[in-house]
Amino acid sequence: MLATGALDTNIRTAICDSMDLEPHQLEELFHRAESDWTTIKQTILTRKQSPLTLRCPHCNYNGKKPTDNGQGFRYLSHQTTWRAVARVENGILLIHGWSEIYDEDAESNERLECRSCLAEFPIPHDLQTDFC
């Protein structure tokens, strides 16, 4: 929508009214959509062969130099962990601190985290993953 250049004040107001949004919320939506589209273009649509190195599609960091947040990239995924509930005491749910992972639970939402800008992005579709 932004690329069309047709979003004048009246159209923005109409969109906000129809979606029950404040103007700053609409801007956040546009920003997120543009960021996601940039990620898609940089990680999926532009590659013809498997990359030899990783680059963050948000800040172009290549993972080689240390940053304030560490160095390189982190592999992130969701997996179910559990902790035993000890008891309820004075209206407080007390939970044991140690946790276990459901080994039979598959990881999901695999993605990478840039240690420079801390943005998350999809693993490039033309890269295979393996654990060493």
mmCIF file with all atom_site columns, N, CA, C and O in Angstrom, residues 89-131:
data_model
loop_
_atom_site.group_PDB
_atom_site.id
_atom_site.type_symbol
_atom_site.label_atom_id
_atom_site.label_alt_id
_atom_site.label_comp_id
_atom_site.label_asym_id
_atom_site.label_entity_id
_atom_site.label_seq_id
_atom_site.pdbx_PDB_ins_code
_atom_site.Cartn_x
_atom_site.Cartn_y
_atom_site.Cartn_z
_atom_site.occupancy
_atom_site.B_iso_or_equiv
_atom_site.pdbx_formal_charge
_atom_site.auth_seq_id
_atom_site.auth_comp_id
_atom_site.auth_asym_id
_atom_site.auth_atom_id
_atom_site.pdbx_PDB_model_num
ATOM 1   N N  . GLU A 1 89  ? 0.212  -21.517 47.851 1.00 0.00 ? 89  GLU A N  1
ATOM 2   C CA . GLU A 1 89  ? 0.419  -21.047 49.222 1.00 0.00 ? 89  GLU A CA 1
ATOM 3   C C  . GLU A 1 89  ? 0.111  -19.555 49.301 1.00 0.00 ? 89  GLU A C  1
ATOM 4   O O  . GLU A 1 89  ? 0.740  -18.754 48.597 1.00 0.00 ? 89  GLU A O  1
ATOM 5   N N  . ASN A 1 90  ? -0.868 -19.216 50.114 1.00 0.00 ? 90  ASN A N  1
ATOM 6   C CA . ASN A 1 90  ? -1.270 -17.815 50.291 1.00 0.00 ? 90  ASN A CA 1
ATOM 7   C C  . ASN A 1 90  ? -1.574 -17.127 48.961 1.00 0.00 ? 90  ASN A C  1
ATOM 8   O O  . ASN A 1 90  ? -1.159 -15.998 48.716 1.00 0.00 ? 90  ASN A O  1
ATOM 9   N N  . GLY A 1 91  ? -2.252 -17.849 48.075 1.00 0.00 ? 91  GLY A N  1
ATOM 10  C CA . GLY A 1 91  ? -2.637 -17.279 46.797 1.00 0.00 ? 91  GLY A CA 1
ATOM 11  C C  . GLY A 1 91  ? -1.515 -17.210 45.774 1.00 0.00 ? 91  GLY A C  1
ATOM 12  O O  . GLY A 1 91  ? -1.645 -16.553 44.751 1.00 0.00 ? 91  GLY A O  1
ATOM 13  N N  . ILE A 1 92  ? -0.410 -17.885 46.039 1.00 0.00 ? 92  ILE A N  1
ATOM 14  C CA . ILE A 1 92  ? 0.735  -17.886 45.116 1.00 0.00 ? 92  ILE A CA 1
ATOM 15  C C  . ILE A 1 92  ? 0.957  -19.314 44.625 1.00 0.00 ? 92  ILE A C  1
ATOM 16  O O  . ILE A 1 92  ? 1.043  -20.251 45.426 1.00 0.00 ? 92  ILE A O  1
ATOM 17  N N  . LEU A 1 93  ? 1.045  -19.478 43.315 1.00 0.00 ? 93  LEU A N  1
ATOM 18  C CA . LEU A 1 93  ? 1.359  -20.775 42.719 1.00 0.00 ? 93  LEU A CA 1
ATOM 19  C C  . LEU A 1 93  ? 2.868  -20.949 42.775 1.00 0.00 ? 93  LEU A C  1
ATOM 20  O O  . LEU A 1 93  ? 3.619  -20.219 42.124 1.00 0.00 ? 93  LEU A O  1
ATOM 21  N N  . LEU A 1 94  ? 3.339  -21.896 43.581 1.00 0.00 ? 94  LEU A N  1
ATOM 22  C CA . LEU A 1 94  ? 4.769  -22.151 43.716 1.00 0.00 ? 94  LEU A CA 1
ATOM 23  C C  . LEU A 1 94  ? 5.176  -23.254 42.752 1.00 0.00 ? 94  LEU A C  1
ATOM 24  O O  . LEU A 1 94  ? 4.605  -24.350 42.762 1.00 0.00 ? 94  LEU A O  1
ATOM 25  N N  . ILE A 1 95  ? 6.165  -22.973 41.913 1.00 0.00 ? 95  ILE A N  1
ATOM 26  C CA . ILE A 1 95  ? 6.615  -23.865 40.850 1.00 0.00 ? 95  ILE A CA 1
ATOM 27  C C  . ILE A 1 95  ? 8.089  -24.159 41.066 1.00 0.00 ? 95  ILE A C  1
ATOM 28  O O  . ILE A 1 95  ? 8.884  -23.251 41.337 1.00 0.00 ? 95  ILE A O  1
ATOM 29  N N  . HIS A 1 96  ? 8.466  -25.425 40.966 1.00 0.00 ? 96  HIS A N  1
ATOM 30  C CA . HIS A 1 96  ? 9.875  -25.786 41.103 1.00 0.00 ? 96  HIS A CA 1
ATOM 31  C C  . HIS A 1 96  ? 10.700 -25.093 40.007 1.00 0.00 ? 96  HIS A C  1
ATOM 32  O O  . HIS A 1 96  ? 10.243 -24.933 38.875 1.00 0.00 ? 96  HIS A O  1
ATOM 33  N N  . GLY A 1 97  ? 11.914 -24.698 40.332 1.00 0.00 ? 97  GLY A N  1
ATOM 34  C CA . GLY A 1 97  ? 12.751 -23.950 39.403 1.00 0.00 ? 97  GLY A CA 1
ATOM 35  C C  . GLY A 1 97  ? 13.338 -24.768 38.271 1.00 0.00 ? 97  GLY A C  1
ATOM 36  O O  . GLY A 1 97  ? 13.548 -24.268 37.166 1.00 0.00 ? 97  GLY A O  1
ATOM 37  N N  . TRP A 1 98  ? 13.647 -26.046 38.505 1.00 0.00 ? 98  TRP A N  1
ATOM 38  C CA . TRP A 1 98  ? 14.246 -26.860 37.439 1.00 0.00 ? 98  TRP A CA 1
ATOM 39  C C  . TRP A 1 98  ? 13.198 -27.181 36.385 1.00 0.00 ? 98  TRP A C  1
ATOM 40  O O  . TRP A 1 98  ? 12.022 -27.272 36.676 1.00 0.00 ? 98  TRP A O  1
ATOM 41  N N  . SER A 1 99  ? 13.649 -27.331 35.185 1.00 0.00 ? 99  SER A N  1
ATOM 42  C CA . SER A 1 99  ? 12.708 -27.625 34.099 1.00 0.00 ? 99  SER A CA 1
ATOM 43  C C  . SER A 1 99  ? 13.197 -28.823 33.295 1.00 0.00 ? 99  SER A C  1
ATOM 44  O O  . SER A 1 99  ? 14.379 -29.155 33.313 1.00 0.00 ? 99  SER A O  1
ATOM 45  N N  . GLU A 1 100 ? 12.277 -29.428 32.601 1.00 0.00 ? 100 GLU A N  1
ATOM 46  C CA . GLU A 1 100 ? 12.555 -30.562 31.714 1.00 0.00 ? 100 GLU A CA 1
ATOM 47  C C  . GLU A 1 100 ? 11.974 -30.225 30.342 1.00 0.00 ? 100 GLU A C  1
ATOM 48  O O  . GLU A 1 100 ? 11.033 -29.441 30.226 1.00 0.00 ? 100 GLU A O  1
ATOM 49  N N  . ILE A 1 101 ? 12.531 -30.850 29.329 1.00 0.00 ? 101 ILE A N  1
ATOM 50  C CA . ILE A 1 101 ? 12.033 -30.666 27.967 1.00 0.00 ? 101 ILE A CA 1
ATOM 51  C C  . ILE A 1 101 ? 11.330 -31.947 27.546 1.00 0.00 ? 101 ILE A C  1
ATOM 52  O O  . ILE A 1 101 ? 11.828 -33.051 27.802 1.00 0.00 ? 101 ILE A O  1
ATOM 53  N N  . TYR A 1 102 ? 10.162 -31.787 26.932 1.00 0.00 ? 102 TYR A N  1
ATOM 54  C CA . TYR A 1 102 ? 9.499  -32.951 26.351 1.00 0.00 ? 102 TYR A CA 1
ATOM 55  C C  . TYR A 1 102 ? 10.315 -33.380 25.130 1.00 0.00 ? 102 TYR A C  1
ATOM 56  O O  . TYR A 1 102 ? 10.279 -32.748 24.083 1.00 0.00 ? 102 TYR A O  1
ATOM 57  N N  . ASP A 1 103 ? 11.081 -34.466 25.279 1.00 0.00 ? 103 ASP A N  1
ATOM 58  C CA . ASP A 1 103 ? 11.954 -34.916 24.192 1.00 0.00 ? 103 ASP A CA 1
ATOM 59  C C  . ASP A 1 103 ? 11.180 -35.313 22.944 1.00 0.00 ? 103 ASP A C  1
ATOM 60  O O  . ASP A 1 103 ? 11.673 -35.183 21.824 1.00 0.00 ? 103 ASP A O  1
ATOM 61  N N  . GLU A 1 104 ? 9.956  -35.809 23.123 1.00 0.00 ? 104 GLU A N  1
ATOM 62  C CA . GLU A 1 104 ? 9.166  -36.250 21.967 1.00 0.00 ? 104 GLU A CA 1
ATOM 63  C C  . GLU A 1 104 ? 8.479  -35.080 21.265 1.00 0.00 ? 104 GLU A C  1
ATOM 64  O O  . GLU A 1 104 ? 7.864  -35.239 20.227 1.00 0.00 ? 104 GLU A O  1
ATOM 65  N N  . ASP A 1 105 ? 8.581  -33.897 21.835 1.00 0.00 ? 105 ASP A N  1
ATOM 66  C CA . ASP A 1 105 ? 7.944  -32.708 21.263 1.00 0.00 ? 105 ASP A CA 1
ATOM 67  C C  . ASP A 1 105 ? 8.857  -32.110 20.190 1.00 0.00 ? 105 ASP A C  1
ATOM 68  O O  . ASP A 1 105 ? 10.012 -31.788 20.463 1.00 0.00 ? 105 ASP A O  1
ATOM 69  N N  . ALA A 1 106 ? 8.355  -31.995 18.984 1.00 0.00 ? 106 ALA A N  1
ATOM 70  C CA . ALA A 1 106 ? 9.157  -31.428 17.889 1.00 0.00 ? 106 ALA A CA 1
ATOM 71  C C  . ALA A 1 106 ? 9.375  -29.935 18.090 1.00 0.00 ? 106 ALA A C  1
ATOM 72  O O  . ALA A 1 106 ? 8.505  -29.230 18.610 1.00 0.00 ? 106 ALA A O  1
ATOM 73  N N  . GLU A 1 107 ? 10.538 -29.467 17.708 1.00 0.00 ? 107 GLU A N  1
ATOM 74  C CA . GLU A 1 107 ? 10.791 -28.033 17.728 1.00 0.00 ? 107 GLU A CA 1
ATOM 75  C C  . GLU A 1 107 ? 9.951  -27.386 16.629 1.00 0.00 ? 107 GLU A C  1
ATOM 76  O O  . GLU A 1 107 ? 9.672  -27.994 15.607 1.00 0.00 ? 107 GLU A O  1
ATOM 77  N N  . SER A 1 108 ? 9.567  -26.147 16.852 1.00 0.00 ? 108 SER A N  1
ATOM 78  C CA . SER A 1 108 ? 8.781  -25.442 15.842 1.00 0.00 ? 108 SER A CA 1
ATOM 79  C C  . SER A 1 108 ? 9.232  -23.988 15.791 1.00 0.00 ? 108 SER A C  1
ATOM 80  O O  . SER A 1 108 ? 9.959  -23.508 16.656 1.00 0.00 ? 108 SER A O  1
ATOM 81  N N  . ASN A 1 109 ? 8.795  -23.303 14.747 1.00 0.00 ? 109 ASN A N  1
ATOM 82  C CA . ASN A 1 109 ? 9.123  -21.887 14.543 1.00 0.00 ? 109 ASN A CA 1
ATOM 83  C C  . ASN A 1 109 ? 10.634 -21.645 14.561 1.00 0.00 ? 109 ASN A C  1
ATOM 84  O O  . ASN A 1 109 ? 11.119 -20.714 15.199 1.00 0.00 ? 109 ASN A O  1
ATOM 85  N N  . GLU A 1 110 ? 11.370 -22.483 13.840 1.00 0.00 ? 110 GLU A N  1
ATOM 86  C CA . GLU A 1 110 ? 12.823 -22.310 13.763 1.00 0.00 ? 110 GLU A CA 1
ATOM 87  C C  . GLU A 1 110 ? 13.144 -21.014 13.034 1.00 0.00 ? 110 GLU A C  1
ATOM 88  O O  . GLU A 1 110 ? 12.552 -20.707 12.010 1.00 0.00 ? 110 GLU A O  1
ATOM 89  N N  . ARG A 1 111 ? 14.101 -20.277 13.581 1.00 0.00 ? 111 ARG A N  1
ATOM 90  C CA . ARG A 1 111 ? 14.481 -18.987 13.020 1.00 0.00 ? 111 ARG A CA 1
ATOM 91  C C  . ARG A 1 111 ? 15.866 -18.624 13.537 1.00 0.00 ? 111 ARG A C  1
ATOM 92  O O  . ARG A 1 111 ? 16.412 -19.321 14.375 1.00 0.00 ? 111 ARG A O  1
ATOM 93  N N  . LEU A 1 112 ? 16.413 -17.541 13.028 1.00 0.00 ? 112 LEU A N  1
ATOM 94  C CA . LEU A 1 112 ? 17.730 -17.064 13.462 1.00 0.00 ? 112 LEU A CA 1
ATOM 95  C C  . LEU A 1 112 ? 17.580 -15.719 14.151 1.00 0.00 ? 112 LEU A C  1
ATOM 96  O O  . LEU A 1 112 ? 16.680 -14.934 13.831 1.00 0.00 ? 112 LEU A O  1
ATOM 97  N N  . GLU A 1 113 ? 18.495 -15.470 15.077 1.00 0.00 ? 113 GLU A N  1
ATOM 98  C CA . GLU A 1 113 ? 18.541 -14.175 15.758 1.00 0.00 ? 113 GLU A CA 1
ATOM 99  C C  . GLU A 1 113 ? 19.892 -13.540 15.489 1.00 0.00 ? 113 GLU A C  1
ATOM 100 O O  . GLU A 1 113 ? 20.933 -14.171 15.681 1.00 0.00 ? 113 GLU A O  1
ATOM 101 N N  . CYS A 1 114 ? 19.883 -12.325 15.028 1.00 0.00 ? 114 CYS A N  1
ATOM 102 C CA . CYS A 1 114 ? 21.110 -11.569 14.773 1.00 0.00 ? 114 CYS A CA 1
ATOM 103 C C  . CYS A 1 114 ? 21.634 -11.046 16.103 1.00 0.00 ? 114 CYS A C  1
ATOM 104 O O  . CYS A 1 114 ? 20.904 -10.406 16.853 1.00 0.00 ? 114 CYS A O  1
ATOM 105 N N  . ARG A 1 115 ? 22.906 -11.288 16.393 1.00 0.00 ? 115 ARG A N  1
ATOM 106 C CA . ARG A 1 115 ? 23.479 -10.826 17.651 1.00 0.00 ? 115 ARG A CA 1
ATOM 107 C C  . ARG A 1 115 ? 23.916 -9.370  17.578 1.00 0.00 ? 115 ARG A C  1
ATOM 108 O O  . ARG A 1 115 ? 24.367 -8.820  18.562 1.00 0.00 ? 115 ARG A O  1
ATOM 109 N N  . SER A 1 116 ? 23.731 -8.732  16.444 1.00 0.00 ? 116 SER A N  1
ATOM 110 C CA . SER A 1 116 ? 24.026 -7.310  16.340 1.00 0.00 ? 116 SER A CA 1
ATOM 111 C C  . SER A 1 116 ? 22.782 -6.486  16.644 1.00 0.00 ? 116 SER A C  1
ATOM 112 O O  . SER A 1 116 ? 22.766 -5.691  17.570 1.00 0.00 ? 116 SER A O  1
ATOM 113 N N  . CYS A 1 117 ? 21.707 -6.699  15.883 1.00 0.00 ? 117 CYS A N  1
ATOM 114 C CA . CYS A 1 117 ? 20.490 -5.887  16.062 1.00 0.00 ? 117 CYS A CA 1
ATOM 115 C C  . CYS A 1 117 ? 19.401 -6.623  16.840 1.00 0.00 ? 117 CYS A C  1
ATOM 116 O O  . CYS A 1 117 ? 18.365 -6.049  17.145 1.00 0.00 ? 117 CYS A O  1
ATOM 117 N N  . LEU A 1 118 ? 19.621 -7.908  17.167 1.00 0.00 ? 118 LEU A N  1
ATOM 118 C CA . LEU A 1 118 ? 18.689 -8.764  17.912 1.00 0.00 ? 118 LEU A CA 1
ATOM 119 C C  . LEU A 1 118 ? 17.387 -9.052  17.171 1.00 0.00 ? 118 LEU A C  1
ATOM 120 O O  . LEU A 1 118 ? 16.436 -9.554  17.748 1.00 0.00 ? 118 LEU A O  1
ATOM 121 N N  . ALA A 1 119 ? 17.344 -8.745  15.875 1.00 0.00 ? 119 ALA A N  1
ATOM 122 C CA . ALA A 1 119 ? 16.159 -9.059  15.068 1.00 0.00 ? 119 ALA A CA 1
ATOM 123 C C  . ALA A 1 119 ? 16.154 -10.554 14.761 1.00 0.00 ? 119 ALA A C  1
ATOM 124 O O  . ALA A 1 119 ? 17.197 -11.199 14.681 1.00 0.00 ? 119 ALA A O  1
ATOM 125 N N  . GLU A 1 120 ? 14.963 -11.090 14.605 1.00 0.00 ? 120 GLU A N  1
ATOM 126 C CA . GLU A 1 120 ? 14.797 -12.482 14.211 1.00 0.00 ? 120 GLU A CA 1
ATOM 127 C C  . GLU A 1 120 ? 14.391 -12.532 12.751 1.00 0.00 ? 120 GLU A C  1
ATOM 128 O O  . GLU A 1 120 ? 13.711 -11.640 12.260 1.00 0.00 ? 120 GLU A O  1
ATOM 129 N N  . PHE A 1 121 ? 14.844 -13.587 12.059 1.00 0.00 ? 121 PHE A N  1
ATOM 130 C CA . PHE A 1 121 ? 14.480 -13.751 10.659 1.00 0.00 ? 121 PHE A CA 1
ATOM 131 C C  . PHE A 1 121 ? 14.470 -15.226 10.302 1.00 0.00 ? 121 PHE A C  1
ATOM 132 O O  . PHE A 1 121 ? 15.086 -16.037 10.987 1.00 0.00 ? 121 PHE A O  1
ATOM 133 N N  . PRO A 1 122 ? 13.713 -15.581 9.264  1.00 0.00 ? 122 PRO A N  1
ATOM 134 C CA . PRO A 1 122 ? 13.619 -16.997 8.892  1.00 0.00 ? 122 PRO A CA 1
ATOM 135 C C  . PRO A 1 122 ? 14.959 -17.544 8.409  1.00 0.00 ? 122 PRO A C  1
ATOM 136 O O  . PRO A 1 122 ? 15.778 -16.811 7.855  1.00 0.00 ? 122 PRO A O  1
ATOM 137 N N  . ILE A 1 123 ? 15.158 -18.821 8.654  1.00 0.00 ? 123 ILE A N  1
ATOM 138 C CA . ILE A 1 123 ? 16.337 -19.479 8.092  1.00 0.00 ? 123 ILE A CA 1
ATOM 139 C C  . ILE A 1 123 ? 16.152 -19.487 6.581  1.00 0.00 ? 123 ILE A C  1
ATOM 140 O O  . ILE A 1 123 ? 15.081 -19.857 6.087  1.00 0.00 ? 123 ILE A O  1
ATOM 141 N N  . PRO A 1 124 ? 17.139 -19.033 5.815  1.00 0.00 ? 124 PRO A N  1
ATOM 142 C CA . PRO A 1 124 ? 16.977 -19.029 4.360  1.00 0.00 ? 124 PRO A CA 1
ATOM 143 C C  . PRO A 1 124 ? 16.521 -20.404 3.868  1.00 0.00 ? 124 PRO A C  1
ATOM 144 O O  . PRO A 1 124 ? 17.072 -21.438 4.263  1.00 0.00 ? 124 PRO A O  1
ATOM 145 N N  . HIS A 1 125 ? 15.505 -20.415 3.017  1.00 0.00 ? 125 HIS A N  1
ATOM 146 C CA . HIS A 1 125 ? 14.892 -21.667 2.574  1.00 0.00 ? 125 HIS A CA 1
ATOM 147 C C  . HIS A 1 125 ? 15.846 -22.554 1.798  1.00 0.00 ? 125 HIS A C  1
ATOM 148 O O  . HIS A 1 125 ? 15.644 -23.769 1.715  1.00 0.00 ? 125 HIS A O  1
ATOM 149 N N  . ASP A 1 126 ? 16.894 -21.977 1.259  1.00 0.00 ? 126 ASP A N  1
ATOM 150 C CA . ASP A 1 126 ? 17.828 -22.778 0.482  1.00 0.00 ? 126 ASP A CA 1
ATOM 151 C C  . ASP A 1 126 ? 19.011 -23.282 1.313  1.00 0.00 ? 126 ASP A C  1
ATOM 152 O O  . ASP A 1 126 ? 19.953 -23.823 0.774  1.00 0.00 ? 126 ASP A O  1
ATOM 153 N N  . LEU A 1 127 ? 18.932 -23.130 2.619  1.00 0.00 ? 127 LEU A N  1
ATOM 154 C CA . LEU A 1 127 ? 19.945 -23.688 3.515  1.00 0.00 ? 127 LEU A CA 1
ATOM 155 C C  . LEU A 1 127 ? 19.366 -24.887 4.245  1.00 0.00 ? 127 LEU A C  1
ATOM 156 O O  . LEU A 1 127 ? 18.243 -24.837 4.748  1.00 0.00 ? 127 LEU A O  1
ATOM 157 N N  . GLN A 1 128 ? 20.126 -25.946 4.281  1.00 0.00 ? 128 GLN A N  1
ATOM 158 C CA . GLN A 1 128 ? 19.737 -27.092 5.094  1.00 0.00 ? 128 GLN A CA 1
ATOM 159 C C  . GLN A 1 128 ? 20.276 -26.873 6.484  1.00 0.00 ? 128 GLN A C  1
ATOM 160 O O  . GLN A 1 128 ? 21.263 -26.155 6.684  1.00 0.00 ? 128 GLN A O  1
ATOM 161 N N  . THR A 1 129 ? 19.642 -27.483 7.472  1.00 0.00 ? 129 THR A N  1
ATOM 162 C CA . THR A 1 129 ? 20.151 -27.390 8.843  1.00 0.00 ? 129 THR A CA 1
ATOM 163 C C  . THR A 1 129 ? 20.591 -28.762 9.305  1.00 0.00 ? 129 THR A C  1
ATOM 164 O O  . THR A 1 129 ? 20.060 -29.788 8.875  1.00 0.00 ? 129 THR A O  1
ATOM 165 N N  . ASP A 1 130 ? 21.592 -28.757 10.150 1.00 0.00 ? 130 ASP A N  1
ATOM 166 C CA . ASP A 1 130 ? 22.096 -29.985 10.747 1.00 0.00 ? 130 ASP A CA 1
ATOM 167 C C  . ASP A 1 130 ? 22.704 -29.604 12.090 1.00 0.00 ? 130 ASP A C  1
ATOM 168 O O  . ASP A 1 130 ? 23.097 -28.443 12.287 1.00 0.00 ? 130 ASP A O  1
ATOM 169 N N  . PHE A 1 131 ? 22.760 -30.518 13.014 1.00 0.00 ? 131 PHE A N  1
ATOM 170 C CA . PHE A 1 131 ? 23.290 -30.236 14.340 1.00 0.00 ? 131 PHE A CA 1
ATOM 171 C C  . PHE A 1 131 ? 24.621 -30.947 14.508 1.00 0.00 ? 131 PHE A C  1
ATOM 172 O O  . PHE A 1 131 ? 24.754 -32.113 14.149 1.00 0.00 ? 131 PHE A O  1
#
